[in-house]
mmCIF file of C-alpha atoms in Angstrom:
data_model
loop_
_atom_site.group_PDB
_atom_site.id
_atom_site.type_symbol
_atom_site.label_atom_id
_atom_site.label_comp_id
_atom_site.label_asym_id
_atom_site.label_seq_id
_atom_site.Cartn_x
_atom_site.Cartn_y
_atom_site.Cartn_z
ATOM 1 C CA MET A 1 41.128 75.406 117.916
ATOM 2 C CA LYS A 2 44.133 78.077 118.311
ATOM 3 C CA ILE A 3 45.647 79.060 114.810
ATOM 4 C CA THR A 4 48.665 81.643 115.220
ATOM 5 C CA GLY A 5 50.222 83.538 111.935
ATOM 6 C CA VAL A 6 53.666 84.307 110.964
ATOM 7 C CA SER A 7 54.182 87.549 113.846
ATOM 8 C CA SER A 8 56.071 90.502 112.508
ATOM 9 C CA ASN A 9 58.662 90.186 115.574
ATOM 10 C CA ASP A 10 60.176 86.850 113.940
ATOM 11 C CA TYR A 11 60.677 88.671 110.614
ATOM 12 C CA LEU A 12 62.118 91.923 112.669
ATOM 13 C CA CYS A 13 64.652 89.692 114.814
ATOM 14 C CA ILE A 14 65.555 87.501 111.874
ATOM 15 C CA HIS A 15 66.041 91.045 109.576
ATOM 16 C CA SER A 16 68.282 92.298 112.482
ATOM 17 C CA ASP A 17 70.686 89.346 112.907
ATOM 18 C CA SER A 18 71.741 89.565 108.699
ATOM 19 C CA LYS A 19 72.388 93.225 109.295
ATOM 20 C CA LYS A 20 74.727 92.593 111.841
ATOM 21 C CA ILE A 21 76.946 89.688 109.690
ATOM 22 C CA VAL A 22 77.064 92.404 106.951
ATOM 23 C CA ALA A 23 78.590 94.578 109.102
ATOM 24 C CA LYS A 24 81.271 92.686 110.532
ATOM 25 C CA ASN A 25 82.011 91.703 106.940
ATOM 26 C CA THR A 26 82.618 95.151 105.810
ATOM 27 C CA VAL A 27 85.382 95.682 108.507
ATOM 28 C CA SER A 28 88.940 96.807 106.420
ATOM 29 C CA GLU A 29 92.268 96.025 107.816
ATOM 30 C CA LYS A 30 94.236 98.908 109.152
ATOM 31 C CA GLN A 31 97.441 99.721 107.200
ATOM 32 C CA ASP A 32 100.769 101.542 107.409
ATOM 33 C CA ARG A 33 101.216 104.844 105.776
ATOM 34 C CA LEU A 34 104.703 106.776 104.718
ATOM 35 C CA GLU A 35 104.670 109.995 104.886
ATOM 36 C CA ILE A 36 107.449 112.505 103.808
ATOM 37 C CA SER A 37 107.373 115.528 104.865
ATOM 38 C CA THR A 38 107.527 118.987 103.059
ATOM 39 C CA VAL A 39 110.920 119.855 104.647
ATOM 40 C CA GLY A 40 112.187 115.934 103.782
ATOM 41 C CA LYS A 41 111.032 117.131 100.607
ATOM 42 C CA SER A 42 112.626 120.247 99.988
ATOM 43 C CA LEU A 43 116.144 118.246 101.569
ATOM 44 C CA SER A 44 115.826 116.306 98.542
ATOM 45 C CA SER A 45 115.635 118.684 95.674
ATOM 46 C CA TYR A 46 118.950 120.268 96.692
ATOM 47 C CA SER A 47 120.956 117.446 94.963
ATOM 48 C CA THR A 48 119.413 115.169 92.465
ATOM 49 C CA ASP A 49 122.812 113.278 91.814
ATOM 50 C CA GLY A 50 123.584 112.627 95.551
ATOM 51 C CA SER A 51 126.697 114.232 95.204
ATOM 52 C CA PHE A 52 125.840 117.285 97.294
ATOM 53 C CA GLY A 53 128.987 119.298 95.664
ATOM 54 C CA VAL A 54 131.473 117.039 97.931
ATOM 55 C CA SER A 55 134.955 116.125 96.357
ATOM 56 C CA GLU A 56 135.571 112.554 96.967
ATOM 57 C CA GLU A 57 139.237 113.850 98.698
ATOM 58 C CA LYS A 58 137.342 115.642 101.320
ATOM 59 C CA LEU A 59 135.181 112.412 101.841
ATOM 60 C CA GLN A 60 137.845 110.364 102.450
ATOM 61 C CA GLY A 61 139.246 112.574 104.565
ATOM 62 C CA ILE A 62 136.586 113.091 106.620
ATOM 63 C CA ARG A 63 135.859 109.030 106.908
ATOM 64 C CA ARG A 64 139.292 108.436 107.814
ATOM 65 C CA GLN A 65 138.936 111.093 110.750
ATOM 66 C CA VAL A 66 135.731 109.007 111.522
ATOM 67 C CA SER A 67 137.554 105.918 112.230
ATOM 68 C CA ASP A 68 140.254 107.544 113.808
ATOM 69 C CA GLY A 69 138.143 108.870 116.145
ATOM 70 C CA THR A 70 139.772 112.508 115.727
ATOM 71 C CA TYR A 71 136.690 113.802 113.692
ATOM 72 C CA ASN A 72 135.077 116.854 115.954
ATOM 73 C CA ARG A 73 132.731 119.462 114.752
ATOM 74 C CA ASP A 74 130.768 122.325 116.501
ATOM 75 C CA SER A 75 127.533 120.209 116.858
ATOM 76 C CA LYS A 76 125.610 124.554 117.518
ATOM 77 C CA LEU A 77 127.321 125.347 114.422
ATOM 78 C CA VAL A 78 126.053 122.645 112.159
ATOM 79 C CA ALA A 79 122.608 122.531 113.372
ATOM 80 C CA GLN A 80 122.327 126.541 112.314
ATOM 81 C CA LYS A 81 123.817 125.945 109.158
ATOM 82 C CA LEU A 82 121.312 123.067 108.344
ATOM 83 C CA ILE A 83 118.603 125.626 109.670
ATOM 84 C CA ASP A 84 119.725 128.418 107.736
ATOM 85 C CA LEU A 85 119.906 126.250 104.421
ATOM 86 C CA MET A 86 116.643 125.070 105.474
ATOM 87 C CA LYS A 87 115.432 128.545 105.484
ATOM 88 C CA GLY A 88 116.822 129.809 102.353
ATOM 89 C CA ARG A 89 119.270 131.611 103.621
ATOM 90 C CA THR A 90 123.243 131.565 102.354
ATOM 91 C CA ILE A 91 125.770 130.140 104.139
#
């Protein structure tokens, strides 16, 4: 007569299978993130009311020039003034 007991290998196989299932359930989903850079945050501090010190008449004049196609500015000068503003230099 042959009598076999419960082998430890059977127990280990069942135990390792349950670990695999738990590991699959703990995977988190990826999420998108949006961060504002320090430069962006510093730019927002220049004006809290959104006006940026521009008069309505001047703004309407610029809008009219843009719609007519006559608005022209030196891009290098604009870029230099933006850099000066960010570095804290006066314009």
